[in-house]
Every structure is written in structure tokens, then in C-alpha cells.
Amino acid sequence: MIGQTVSHYRILSKIGSGGMGEVYVGEDLVLGRKVALKFLLGEQTTDPESLERFLREARIASALNHPNICTIHEFGDHEGRPFLVLELLEGRTLNDEIGERPLPLGRLLDLAIQVADALEAAHAKGFVHRDIKPANIYVTDRGEAKVLDFGLAKLGFNRRGHGLDSRALTTPIPVAEHRLTGPGTALGTVAFMSPEQARGEDLDGRTDLFSFGVVLYEMATGRRAFAGPTTAVLFDQILNRTPPPATRFNPEMPGALEHIINKAIEKDRDFRYASAAELRADLKRLKRETDSTRMSVAANPAPASAPAHFAARRGLTGVAAKPAVWMSAVALVVALVAAGAYYLVGSGGRQIETMAVLPFVNASGNPDTDYLTDGITEALINSLSGLQGVRVSARSLAFKYKGKDIDPLKAGRELNVKAVITGRVTARGNVLVIQSDVMDVANGSQLWGGQYNRPMADILAVQDEIAGEIFDKLRLRLTGEDKARATKRYTQNAEAYQLYLKGRFYWNQGTIGGYKQSIEYFEQAIAKDPKYALAY
């Protein structure tokens, strides 16, 4: 077709072809602009279903005037071949952008916010896309996300009810990985289908949010959330399996992003995000916090000589600064989550008087620091257990979930608590990143969350400041005794504290060898601080 004139468009070159159509670059001879022309494939022109889908794409996309939705200028027919005239986009699909590797966080958030905004616009008009996947999201050279292909979209739902039907494949068909997103086929949507879409139930906008959550997972990890050799395996995963934690494949990913993804891919849509606007708000909040943290760290770099100098001026002569940092990290997390717990108990909303602290994740990937994350978890359990009106699951129950890929909400239901506390600790050079979240087991919502990035050398100095900010931000009315309990230190000797944590780590292994090592560490801690009662 190259060189031909179709209506008032001259065909210049071919962009590509897919399961439903061929796309060409064309020149608008009237307006003097370049456009994209999408022609329905010849064998599809006599298929009523293909024609219906093609026309549906034109009608729906043309009704959505949004910067993150590909604009359709015109629908026409050339010698019995229907065609669409679309804005010409220069760039590549999100599928190519990901390329089996995690996207940088800033890039991920920018694109995700734009896609969420496009979905909100479509849902506001009553349209549900039903085929959100990386191949249907285009990333322009200017960094703009464009949602494509509304050929499977339906009109007829509103925010208060359902009204869309969907058919799902039920025959196990062997498929190659590259065909899981084949354009225009039901097979292509399987890996990104929502559970309700796979079951053939009525749909609303939340089905797009599930699919978008699966896309976010791939953006964050470079891997599919659901993958398998047949559609039957894929359906089983979508309906019954939880994907591995995204942080397993991308330890640098913020815990807040993992929470967003997990909430988007909730199998029960009543526990999922209620709207694209709600999801977009969480993404924007995370972007704001990330940008703020990046500027804070850039503006306050720690000098190379800071650790030893800092230890000296804090009176920790003869003690390495790094143990002091770890001790303060534990105390800091205790302060953060204890503040969150008080917020839950003391707020005007539903009372949260039972909670569980799941083992914190060592996101640094260094097994030598496992004792630190275990120590933080134990410290939280002990600290929160001392607060009036709060029942905390025992350590022996909580640590059954250590190292397991389990949904925190499922763990909370199994432990019969109303809230679950999760967290992760990452050491990035001289910066310590602490993330903790409190989740409502009843509905999967985030009740409280905090993330702090601080240069390790400064963390002792800012510990009280951060705790004060948390107390003030949540408008807590704590007595002096409450604050002291949340941040209590049982020794001022940082090295003794580190030795104590190592002793606890080996003690909890429950083996003869572990007991012997723990005794050695406890004795070393006592030698550093003879008044250290916990070590005794």
C-alpha cells in the first residue's frame, strides 16, 4: 500500500502488523500532518466480531479526550477495508520499555501515574478497557504514556454497579511466552486478566485496576506476576495463587510501592482499590515522598570521615559507629510503629486493639544482617506489648511466617488480629532506609505507613527529631511515660546492644550449637556493659 492515497491520506511507510490489523505512517494531504493509519486485516473484514471490535475502538477512543489516551481522528473505509486514523506516536511500547528488567523508580512512577489518570478518565465516562497490558501502553520519546486499543472495551458500568459481561477461555491451550500478550486475542489477555474476568463475571473498573497492578508488578520487577505454559495454569495462578513478593526480585523497591501493587492485585475486588483515582493518589504520594527524600539526601551528604568523628563526639570512644547506627535504627523503628499503633488505638475510627508484627524483611540481601531485622521485629513486639489496650501476637506465632511468601492479610486472618505490621530495612551505602506499614486485615487498606532515608552517620542525632515528627504528625496525646516506653534503650553501649541482638538471633535457632553461640555473645555483651540486664 506504500505510495497509495487513501481518502486524503498518502501512505508513506509501514510501522508493523498484528493479530487484528496493519499500521502505516500516512500524510494528511489536507492538514499537512503525519498520522498513523490502522487497517483491519483482509481476512478480518468479513468477520462481524472483528468489525464490531474495530468500530468499538474508534467510538470509545474518540469519546475520550485525554493526553494519555491515543487520539483517534477518523474512521473510514477504503475498498472494503475499514481503517482508523490515529495520532502518530514516536517511541515504543511499555513491553519494550521494560525489556525484562525493572524500571527506575522515578520513570516507573511517572508512567504509572499517567496510566492511572487515563484509566480514571475512561472509567468516569463509563468505559472499562478490559485489556490493560504492557503491549497496550505506549511510551513516547517525550516520556508520555498513552493507553492504546480500546477494542475490547465496553460501555455500561458505573461506580455504583456492574453491568459488563466477559467470556474467558476454559480450554488449556499450550502457548509460547511471547504470545501471552498477542494483540487482539483472548489468549493475549489471560496473563493480565482479573479473577472476575477469568470467571466470566460482570465487570466494572476494578478489573482494569487488577490488570494495571499486574503491569506495575512487571514494571517493578521485570518479571510476569503470573506465568505458565498453558491457559489452565495461568487461570489457576490468577484465581488461587499469590505472586512472589516483588521485593524478592527488586530489593531496592520501596515497601510503599509493593503495598500499592498488592492492593491493586487483590483477588477479591472488594479489597482492591475502589477507583483509579485512589490508586493514582497513592502513586503521587509515593512520588512526592521519594522526590523529597532524594533532595534531602543530596542536600546533606555524609562526609567520609563522619562515622568515626560522630562516634567520638557522642562519647562512644572505643566503639565502632556502625553498631551505634544499628542500635538507633531499632529504636527508630520502634518509635515509628509504636506511634502508628497509638494512632490506631487512639483515633476516632474503628478500634484496632489486636495486631501482629510479621518478621521484617532484610532487603539488603546480606544474610549477615539477618540478626538486625529479627532484632527489630522482636523489639517491636516487646514495645507494642507494653502499650495499654493492645494485644500483640507472640513472637513464636509471628515468626512462623519468616522467609515465607505469604500474603500479610492472610497471615493476619490466621493470627486472628485486626492489623498487621510489616517492614523492611535496606542499607544503601551510608544511607539506612526504614519502611514500615500497618495494614487493616478487614479490608486491606493501609492504616499507617512511614519511610525514612537518613545518612547512617546522622541517625543518632535525628532519632528523637524523627520520633517527635511522627508523634506530632499523627496528633498523638502521649504521656512522657508513653514516649519513654516507645523509645526505651536498655543499654547506652551500642556494641553491647549489637552483641545482644546476635545472641538473641542464635538463641532463637533452638539448637545446641545456637545456644552455645548465643551464650558467648551474651557474655561479650555483659563484658561491654556489666549493667545490661537483658543480656543477663
Coordinates of C-alpha atoms in Angstrom, one line a residue:
M1 CA 0.0 0.0 0.0
I2 CA 3.0 2.3 0.3
G3 CA 2.7 5.2 -2.1
Q4 CA -1.1 4.9 -2.4
T5 CA -3.6 7.6 -1.5
V6 CA -6.4 6.5 0.8
S7 CA -9.1 9.2 1.2
H8 CA -6.9 12.3 1.7
Y9 CA -4.0 10.4 3.2
R10 CA -0.8 9.3 1.4
I11 CA 0.7 6.1 2.7
L12 CA 4.4 6.7 3.4
S13 CA 5.7 3.6 5.2
K14 CA 4.7 0.6 7.2
I15 CA 5.0 0.6 11.0
G16 CA 4.0 -3.0 11.7
S17 CA 1.2 -5.5 11.9
G18 CA -0.5 -7.6 14.5
G19 CA -3.3 -10.0 15.0
M20 CA -6.0 -7.6 14.0
G21 CA -4.5 -5.0 11.7
E22 CA -1.7 -3.3 9.9
V23 CA -0.4 0.2 10.8
Y24 CA 1.2 2.7 8.4
V25 CA 2.6 6.1 8.5
G26 CA 0.5 8.5 6.4
E27 CA 0.5 12.1 5.4
D28 CA -2.7 14.1 5.8
L29 CA -2.8 16.0 2.4
V30 CA -5.4 18.5 3.8
L31 CA -3.8 19.5 7.1
G32 CA -0.2 18.6 6.2
R33 CA 0.5 16.4 9.2
K34 CA 1.7 12.9 9.7
V35 CA -0.7 10.4 11.2
A36 CA -1.0 6.6 11.8
L37 CA -3.4 4.6 9.7
K38 CA -4.6 1.3 11.1
F39 CA -6.2 -1.1 8.6
L40 CA -8.2 -4.1 9.5
L41 CA -6.6 -7.2 8.1
G42 CA -8.2 -8.5 4.9
E43 CA -9.5 -11.8 6.4
Q44 CA -11.0 -9.8 9.3
T45 CA -13.1 -7.6 7.1
T46 CA -15.7 -10.2 6.7
D47 CA -15.8 -11.2 10.3
P48 CA -18.7 -9.4 12.1
E49 CA -17.0 -9.7 15.5
S50 CA -13.7 -8.2 14.2
L51 CA -15.6 -5.4 12.5
E52 CA -17.5 -4.7 15.7
R53 CA -14.4 -4.5 17.8
F54 CA -12.7 -2.2 15.3
L55 CA -15.6 0.2 15.3
R56 CA -15.9 0.0 19.0
E57 CA -12.3 1.0 19.4
A58 CA -12.9 4.0 17.2
R59 CA -16.1 5.1 19.0
I60 CA -14.7 4.7 22.5
A61 CA -11.3 6.2 22.0
S62 CA -12.7 9.2 20.1
A63 CA -15.0 9.9 23.0
L64 CA -12.1 10.1 25.4
N65 CA -10.2 13.3 25.0
H66 CA -7.2 12.7 27.3
P67 CA -3.5 13.4 26.9
N68 CA -2.7 9.8 28.0
I69 CA -5.1 8.1 25.6
C70 CA -4.2 7.7 22.0
T71 CA -6.3 10.1 19.9
I72 CA -8.4 8.8 17.1
H73 CA -9.1 11.4 14.4
E74 CA -11.3 9.5 11.9
F75 CA -12.9 6.2 10.9
G76 CA -13.0 5.4 7.2
D77 CA -13.3 2.7 4.6
H78 CA -11.0 2.0 1.6
E79 CA -12.2 -0.5 -1.0
G80 CA -14.0 -2.5 1.7
R81 CA -11.1 -2.3 4.3
P82 CA -12.1 -0.3 7.3
F83 CA -9.3 1.9 8.7
L84 CA -8.7 4.2 11.7
V85 CA -6.7 7.4 11.6
L86 CA -4.8 7.9 14.8
E87 CA -2.2 10.3 16.2
L88 CA 1.3 9.3 15.2
L89 CA 3.3 8.3 18.3
E90 CA 7.0 8.1 18.3
G91 CA 8.6 5.8 20.9
R92 CA 7.9 2.2 21.9
T93 CA 5.5 0.0 23.9
L94 CA 5.8 -0.4 27.6
N95 CA 6.6 -4.0 26.9
D96 CA 9.8 -2.9 25.1
E97 CA 10.5 -0.3 27.7
I98 CA 10.6 -2.9 30.4
G99 CA 12.6 -5.4 28.5
E100 CA 12.7 -8.0 31.3
R101 CA 14.3 -5.6 33.8
P102 CA 12.9 -3.3 36.5
L103 CA 12.3 0.3 35.5
P104 CA 14.0 3.1 37.5
L105 CA 11.6 4.1 40.3
G106 CA 11.2 7.7 39.0
R107 CA 10.4 6.5 35.5
L108 CA 8.0 3.9 36.8
L109 CA 6.1 6.3 39.0
D110 CA 5.8 8.9 36.2
L111 CA 4.4 6.4 33.7
A112 CA 2.2 4.7 36.3
I113 CA 0.6 8.0 37.4
Q114 CA -0.2 8.8 33.8
V115 CA -1.8 5.4 33.1
A116 CA -3.8 5.7 36.3
D117 CA -5.0 9.1 35.2
A118 CA -6.1 7.7 31.8
L119 CA -8.0 4.9 33.4
E120 CA -9.7 7.3 35.7
A121 CA -10.8 9.3 32.7
A122 CA -12.1 6.2 30.9
H123 CA -14.0 4.9 34.0
A124 CA -15.5 8.3 34.6
K125 CA -17.1 8.0 31.1
G126 CA -18.4 4.5 32.0
F127 CA -15.8 2.6 29.9
V128 CA -13.8 -0.3 31.1
H129 CA -10.8 -1.2 28.9
R130 CA -10.6 -5.0 29.8
D131 CA -7.2 -5.4 28.1
I132 CA -4.6 -3.4 30.1
K133 CA -1.2 -4.8 29.5
P134 CA 2.3 -3.5 28.6
A135 CA 1.7 -4.1 24.9
N136 CA -1.3 -1.7 25.0
I137 CA 0.6 1.1 26.7
Y138 CA 2.8 3.2 24.5
V139 CA 5.8 5.3 25.9
T140 CA 6.6 8.2 23.7
D141 CA 10.1 9.7 23.2
R142 CA 8.9 12.6 25.4
G143 CA 8.2 10.2 28.3
E144 CA 4.4 10.3 28.0
A145 CA 2.3 7.2 28.5
K146 CA -0.5 6.5 26.0
V147 CA -3.2 3.9 26.6
L148 CA -4.0 2.1 23.3
D149 CA -6.5 -0.4 21.9
F150 CA -10.0 0.0 23.3
G151 CA -11.2 -2.7 21.0
L152 CA -12.2 -4.9 23.9
A153 CA -13.7 -2.1 25.9
K154 CA -17.3 -2.0 26.9
L155 CA -19.7 0.8 27.9
G156 CA -22.2 0.2 30.6
F157 CA -20.8 0.2 34.1
N158 CA -21.0 2.9 36.7
R159 CA -19.2 3.4 40.0
R160 CA -22.2 2.1 42.0
G161 CA -22.9 -1.0 40.0
H162 CA -21.8 -3.6 37.5
G163 CA -23.1 -4.4 34.1
L164 CA -20.4 -5.8 31.8
D165 CA -20.1 -9.4 30.8
S166 CA -16.9 -11.2 29.9
R167 CA -16.0 -14.5 28.3
A168 CA -13.0 -16.5 29.5
L169 CA -11.0 -19.2 27.9
T170 CA -11.6 -22.6 29.5
T171 CA -9.6 -24.9 27.3
P172 CA -6.0 -25.4 28.2
I173 CA -4.1 -24.3 25.2
P174 CA -0.2 -24.5 25.1
V175 CA 1.2 -21.1 24.5
A176 CA 4.6 -19.6 24.0
E177 CA 5.6 -16.8 26.4
H178 CA 5.7 -14.2 23.6
R179 CA 2.2 -15.0 22.6
L180 CA 0.7 -14.4 26.1
T181 CA 0.2 -10.8 25.0
G182 CA -0.7 -11.4 21.4
P183 CA -2.7 -8.4 20.2
G184 CA -6.4 -8.7 19.8
T185 CA -6.9 -12.3 21.1
A186 CA -8.5 -13.6 24.3
L187 CA -5.3 -15.6 24.8
G188 CA -3.4 -12.4 24.8
T189 CA -5.3 -11.1 27.8
V190 CA -5.0 -14.2 30.0
A191 CA -1.8 -13.2 31.9
F192 CA -3.3 -9.9 32.8
M193 CA -6.9 -10.9 33.5
S194 CA -8.6 -10.1 36.8
P195 CA -10.1 -13.1 38.7
E196 CA -13.6 -11.9 38.0
Q197 CA -12.8 -11.6 34.3
A198 CA -11.4 -15.1 34.2
R199 CA -14.6 -16.4 35.9
G200 CA -16.8 -14.6 33.3
E201 CA -18.5 -12.4 35.9
D202 CA -19.9 -8.9 35.4
L203 CA -17.1 -6.4 35.3
D204 CA -16.5 -2.8 36.5
G205 CA -13.5 -0.5 36.5
R206 CA -11.8 -2.6 39.2
T207 CA -10.9 -5.2 36.6
D208 CA -8.7 -2.7 34.9
L209 CA -7.1 -1.9 38.3
F210 CA -6.1 -5.5 38.8
S211 CA -4.6 -5.7 35.3
F212 CA -2.8 -2.5 35.9
G213 CA -1.5 -3.9 39.2
V214 CA -0.1 -6.9 37.2
V215 CA 1.5 -4.4 34.9
L216 CA 3.0 -2.5 37.8
Y217 CA 4.5 -5.7 39.1
E218 CA 6.2 -6.3 35.8
M219 CA 7.4 -2.7 35.7
A220 CA 8.9 -3.0 39.2
T221 CA 10.5 -6.5 38.7
G222 CA 10.9 -7.1 35.0
R223 CA 9.0 -10.4 35.5
R224 CA 5.4 -11.5 35.0
A225 CA 3.3 -11.8 38.1
F226 CA 1.5 -14.8 36.5
A227 CA 3.3 -17.1 34.0
G228 CA 2.8 -20.6 32.8
P229 CA 2.8 -22.9 29.8
T230 CA -1.0 -23.1 29.4
T231 CA -4.1 -21.0 29.9
A232 CA -5.2 -23.5 32.6
V233 CA -2.1 -22.9 34.6
L234 CA -2.5 -19.2 34.2
F235 CA -6.1 -19.2 35.3
D236 CA -5.2 -21.3 38.4
Q237 CA -2.5 -18.7 39.3
I238 CA -4.8 -15.8 38.8
L239 CA -7.6 -17.3 40.8
N240 CA -5.7 -19.1 43.5
R241 CA -2.0 -18.1 43.7
T242 CA -0.2 -15.0 45.1
P243 CA 2.8 -13.8 43.1
P244 CA 6.2 -13.9 44.9
P245 CA 6.9 -10.6 46.7
A246 CA 8.1 -8.0 44.2
T247 CA 10.9 -7.1 46.6
R248 CA 12.4 -10.5 46.1
F249 CA 13.3 -9.6 42.5
N250 CA 13.9 -5.9 43.2
P251 CA 15.2 -5.3 46.8
E252 CA 15.6 -1.6 46.1
M253 CA 11.9 -1.2 45.6
P254 CA 10.2 0.9 48.3
G255 CA 7.8 -1.0 50.5
A256 CA 5.1 1.5 49.8
L257 CA 5.2 0.5 46.1
E258 CA 4.9 -3.1 47.0
H259 CA 1.8 -2.3 49.1
I260 CA 0.3 -0.4 46.2
I261 CA 0.8 -3.4 43.9
N262 CA -0.5 -5.9 46.4
K263 CA -3.7 -3.8 47.0
A264 CA -4.2 -3.5 43.2
I265 CA -3.9 -7.3 42.6
E266 CA -6.2 -8.3 45.5
K267 CA -8.2 -11.3 44.2
D268 CA -11.4 -10.1 46.0
R269 CA -12.2 -6.8 44.2
D270 CA -14.0 -5.5 47.4
F271 CA -10.5 -5.4 49.0
R272 CA -8.9 -3.8 45.9
Y273 CA -8.6 -0.1 45.1
A274 CA -12.1 1.3 44.7
S275 CA -11.1 3.6 41.9
A276 CA -8.2 4.6 39.6
A277 CA -8.2 8.0 41.4
E278 CA -7.4 6.3 44.7
L279 CA -4.6 4.3 43.1
R280 CA -3.3 7.4 41.4
A281 CA -3.3 9.3 44.7
D282 CA -1.1 6.6 46.4
L283 CA 1.3 6.7 43.4
K284 CA 1.5 10.5 43.6
R285 CA 2.1 10.4 47.4
L286 CA 4.9 7.9 46.9
K287 CA 6.5 10.1 44.2
R288 CA 6.3 13.1 46.4
E289 CA 8.0 11.3 49.3
T290 CA 10.6 9.8 47.0
D291 CA 11.5 13.1 45.4
S292 CA 11.6 14.8 48.9
T293 CA 13.9 12.0 50.2
R294 CA 16.2 12.3 47.2
M295 CA 16.6 16.0 47.6
S296 CA 17.2 15.6 51.4
V297 CA 19.9 13.1 51.0
A298 CA 21.5 15.1 48.1
A299 CA 21.5 18.2 50.2
N300 CA 23.0 16.5 53.3
P301 CA 25.7 14.1 52.2
A302 CA 27.7 12.5 54.9
P303 CA 31.4 13.1 54.8
A304 CA 33.7 10.1 54.5
S305 CA 35.2 10.7 58.0
A306 CA 31.8 11.1 59.6
P307 CA 31.3 7.7 61.3
A308 CA 34.4 7.8 63.5
H309 CA 34.0 11.5 64.2
F310 CA 30.3 11.1 65.1
A311 CA 31.0 8.2 67.4
A312 CA 33.7 10.3 69.2
R313 CA 31.6 13.3 69.8
R314 CA 28.7 11.2 71.1
G315 CA 31.0 9.8 73.7
L316 CA 31.3 6.4 72.1
T317 CA 35.0 6.1 72.3
G318 CA 36.3 2.7 71.6
V319 CA 33.0 1.7 70.0
A320 CA 32.6 1.5 66.2
A321 CA 30.0 3.9 64.9
K322 CA 28.1 1.4 62.8
P323 CA 26.8 -0.6 65.8
A324 CA 25.5 2.7 67.2
V325 CA 23.7 3.2 64.0
W326 CA 22.1 -0.2 64.1
M327 CA 21.0 0.3 67.7
S328 CA 19.4 3.6 66.8
A329 CA 17.8 2.0 63.8
V330 CA 16.0 -0.5 66.0
A331 CA 14.9 2.3 68.4
L332 CA 13.8 4.4 65.5
V333 CA 11.6 1.7 64.0
V334 CA 10.1 1.0 67.4
A335 CA 9.2 4.7 67.7
L336 CA 7.7 4.8 64.2
V337 CA 5.5 1.8 64.6
A338 CA 4.6 2.4 68.2
A339 CA 3.4 5.8 67.1
G340 CA 1.3 4.1 64.4
A341 CA -0.1 1.7 66.9
Y342 CA -1.2 4.6 69.2
Y343 CA -2.7 6.3 66.2
L344 CA -4.8 3.2 65.5
V345 CA -5.9 2.7 69.1
G346 CA -6.5 6.4 69.8
S347 CA -8.1 7.6 66.6
G348 CA -11.8 8.3 66.3
G349 CA -12.3 5.4 63.9
R350 CA -12.7 1.7 64.4
Q351 CA -10.7 0.4 67.4
I352 CA -7.7 -1.7 66.5
E353 CA -6.7 -3.5 69.7
T354 CA -5.2 -6.7 68.3
M355 CA -2.2 -6.7 65.9
A356 CA 0.8 -8.9 64.8
V357 CA 4.3 -7.9 63.8
L358 CA 5.5 -10.0 61.0
P359 CA 9.2 -10.6 60.6
F360 CA 10.8 -7.6 59.0
V361 CA 12.5 -8.2 55.6
N362 CA 16.2 -7.9 55.2
A363 CA 16.1 -6.0 51.9
S364 CA 19.9 -5.6 51.7
G365 CA 20.3 -9.2 50.7
N366 CA 23.1 -9.8 53.2
P367 CA 22.4 -12.7 55.5
D368 CA 25.0 -11.4 58.0
T369 CA 22.5 -8.7 58.9
D370 CA 19.5 -11.1 59.5
Y371 CA 20.1 -10.6 63.2
L372 CA 19.2 -7.0 62.8
T373 CA 15.8 -7.4 61.1
D374 CA 14.9 -10.2 63.6
G375 CA 16.0 -7.9 66.4
I376 CA 13.8 -5.1 65.1
T377 CA 10.8 -7.4 64.9
E378 CA 11.4 -8.6 68.5
A379 CA 11.8 -5.1 69.8
L380 CA 8.6 -4.0 68.2
I381 CA 6.7 -7.0 69.6
N382 CA 8.1 -6.2 73.1
S383 CA 7.5 -2.5 72.8
L384 CA 3.9 -2.7 71.5
S385 CA 3.0 -5.4 74.0
G386 CA 3.7 -2.9 76.7
L387 CA 1.1 -0.4 75.5
Q388 CA -2.2 -0.3 77.3
G389 CA -5.2 -1.7 75.4
V390 CA -3.1 -3.5 72.7
R391 CA -2.8 -7.3 72.3
V392 CA 0.2 -8.4 70.1
S393 CA 0.7 -11.9 68.7
A394 CA 3.6 -13.7 70.4
R395 CA 6.9 -13.9 68.7
S396 CA 6.6 -17.7 68.4
L397 CA 3.4 -17.3 66.3
A398 CA 4.7 -14.4 64.2
F399 CA 8.0 -16.0 63.3
K400 CA 6.2 -18.9 61.7
Y401 CA 6.0 -16.6 58.6
K402 CA 9.6 -15.7 58.4
G403 CA 11.0 -16.3 54.9
K404 CA 7.7 -17.4 53.5
D405 CA 5.9 -15.8 50.6
I406 CA 2.6 -15.2 52.3
D407 CA 0.0 -12.5 52.0
P408 CA 0.2 -10.3 55.1
L409 CA -3.6 -10.1 55.2
K410 CA -3.9 -13.9 55.1
A411 CA -1.4 -14.1 58.0
G412 CA -3.4 -11.6 59.9
R413 CA -6.6 -13.6 59.5
E414 CA -4.8 -16.8 60.6
L415 CA -3.4 -15.0 63.7
N416 CA -6.9 -13.6 64.4
V417 CA -5.8 -9.9 64.6
K418 CA -7.2 -6.7 63.2
A419 CA -4.0 -5.2 62.0
V420 CA -0.7 -6.5 60.7
I421 CA 2.7 -4.6 60.8
T422 CA 5.2 -5.3 58.1
G423 CA 8.5 -3.7 57.3
R424 CA 11.8 -3.8 55.6
V425 CA 15.3 -2.4 56.2
T426 CA 17.8 -1.6 53.5
A427 CA 21.3 -0.3 53.8
R428 CA 22.4 1.7 50.8
G429 CA 26.0 2.8 51.2
N430 CA 25.9 5.2 54.1
V431 CA 22.1 5.6 54.0
L432 CA 19.7 3.5 56.0
V433 CA 16.2 3.1 54.6
I434 CA 13.5 2.0 57.0
Q435 CA 10.0 1.3 55.8
S436 CA 7.1 0.1 57.9
D437 CA 3.3 -0.3 57.2
V438 CA 0.3 -1.1 59.3
M439 CA -2.5 -2.8 57.3
D440 CA -6.1 -3.3 58.2
V441 CA -6.8 -7.0 57.9
A442 CA -10.5 -6.5 57.4
N443 CA -10.3 -4.5 54.2
G444 CA -6.6 -4.5 53.2
S445 CA -6.3 -0.7 53.5
Q446 CA -3.1 0.9 54.8
L447 CA -3.8 2.5 58.2
W448 CA -0.4 4.0 58.7
G449 CA 3.0 4.0 57.0
G450 CA 6.3 5.6 57.3
Q451 CA 9.6 5.6 55.3
Y452 CA 12.7 7.4 56.3
N453 CA 16.1 7.7 54.5
R454 CA 18.8 9.0 56.6
P455 CA 22.6 9.1 56.4
M456 CA 23.8 6.5 58.8
A457 CA 26.2 8.9 60.5
D458 CA 23.4 11.3 61.4
I459 CA 20.8 8.8 62.6
L460 CA 21.6 9.1 66.3
A461 CA 21.2 12.8 66.2
V462 CA 17.9 12.8 64.3
Q463 CA 16.4 9.9 66.2
D464 CA 14.5 12.0 68.7
E465 CA 13.6 14.5 66.0
I466 CA 12.0 11.9 63.8
A467 CA 10.1 10.3 66.6
G468 CA 8.8 13.8 67.5
E469 CA 7.7 14.4 63.9
I470 CA 5.8 11.2 63.9
F471 CA 4.0 12.0 67.2
D472 CA 3.2 15.5 66.0
K473 CA 2.1 14.4 62.6
L474 CA -0.4 11.8 64.0
R475 CA -1.5 14.3 66.7
L476 CA -0.9 11.8 69.4
R477 CA -1.5 12.6 73.0
L478 CA 1.2 10.6 74.7
T479 CA 2.4 11.0 78.2
G480 CA 6.1 11.2 79.0
E481 CA 5.9 7.6 80.1
D482 CA 4.4 6.6 76.8
K483 CA 7.1 8.2 74.8
A484 CA 9.8 6.7 77.0
R485 CA 8.3 3.2 76.7
A486 CA 8.3 3.5 72.9
T487 CA 11.9 4.5 72.6
K488 CA 13.4 2.9 75.7
R489 CA 17.0 1.8 75.5
Y490 CA 18.3 -0.9 77.9
T491 CA 21.9 0.0 77.3
Q492 CA 23.8 3.0 76.1
N493 CA 26.6 0.9 74.8
A494 CA 26.0 0.3 71.1
E495 CA 28.4 -2.5 70.8
A496 CA 26.8 -4.3 73.7
Y497 CA 23.5 -4.0 72.1
Q498 CA 24.7 -5.4 68.8
L499 CA 26.2 -8.4 70.6
Y500 CA 22.9 -8.9 72.4
L501 CA 21.0 -8.9 69.1
K502 CA 23.4 -11.5 67.8
G503 CA 22.9 -13.6 70.9
R504 CA 19.1 -13.4 70.5
F505 CA 19.4 -14.4 66.9
Y506 CA 21.4 -17.6 67.7
W507 CA 19.3 -18.3 70.8
N508 CA 16.1 -18.4 68.7
Q509 CA 17.6 -21.1 66.4
G510 CA 16.8 -23.6 69.1
T511 CA 19.8 -25.8 68.6
I512 CA 22.7 -26.8 70.8
G513 CA 25.2 -25.0 68.6
G514 CA 23.0 -21.9 68.6
Y515 CA 22.6 -21.9 72.3
K516 CA 26.4 -22.1 72.8
Q517 CA 27.0 -19.2 70.3
S518 CA 24.3 -17.1 72.0
I519 CA 25.9 -17.6 75.4
E520 CA 29.2 -16.4 74.0
Y521 CA 27.5 -13.2 72.6
F522 CA 25.6 -12.5 75.8
E523 CA 28.7 -12.8 77.8
Q524 CA 30.5 -10.5 75.5
A525 CA 27.6 -8.0 75.8
I526 CA 27.8 -8.2 79.6
A527 CA 31.6 -7.6 79.4
K528 CA 30.9 -4.4 77.4
D529 CA 28.1 -3.3 79.8
P530 CA 28.0 -5.1 83.2
K531 CA 24.6 -3.4 84.0
Y532 CA 22.9 -4.8 80.9
A533 CA 20.1 -6.8 82.4
L534 CA 18.7 -8.1 79.2
A535 CA 22.0 -9.8 78.3
Y536 CA 22.0 -11.5 81.8

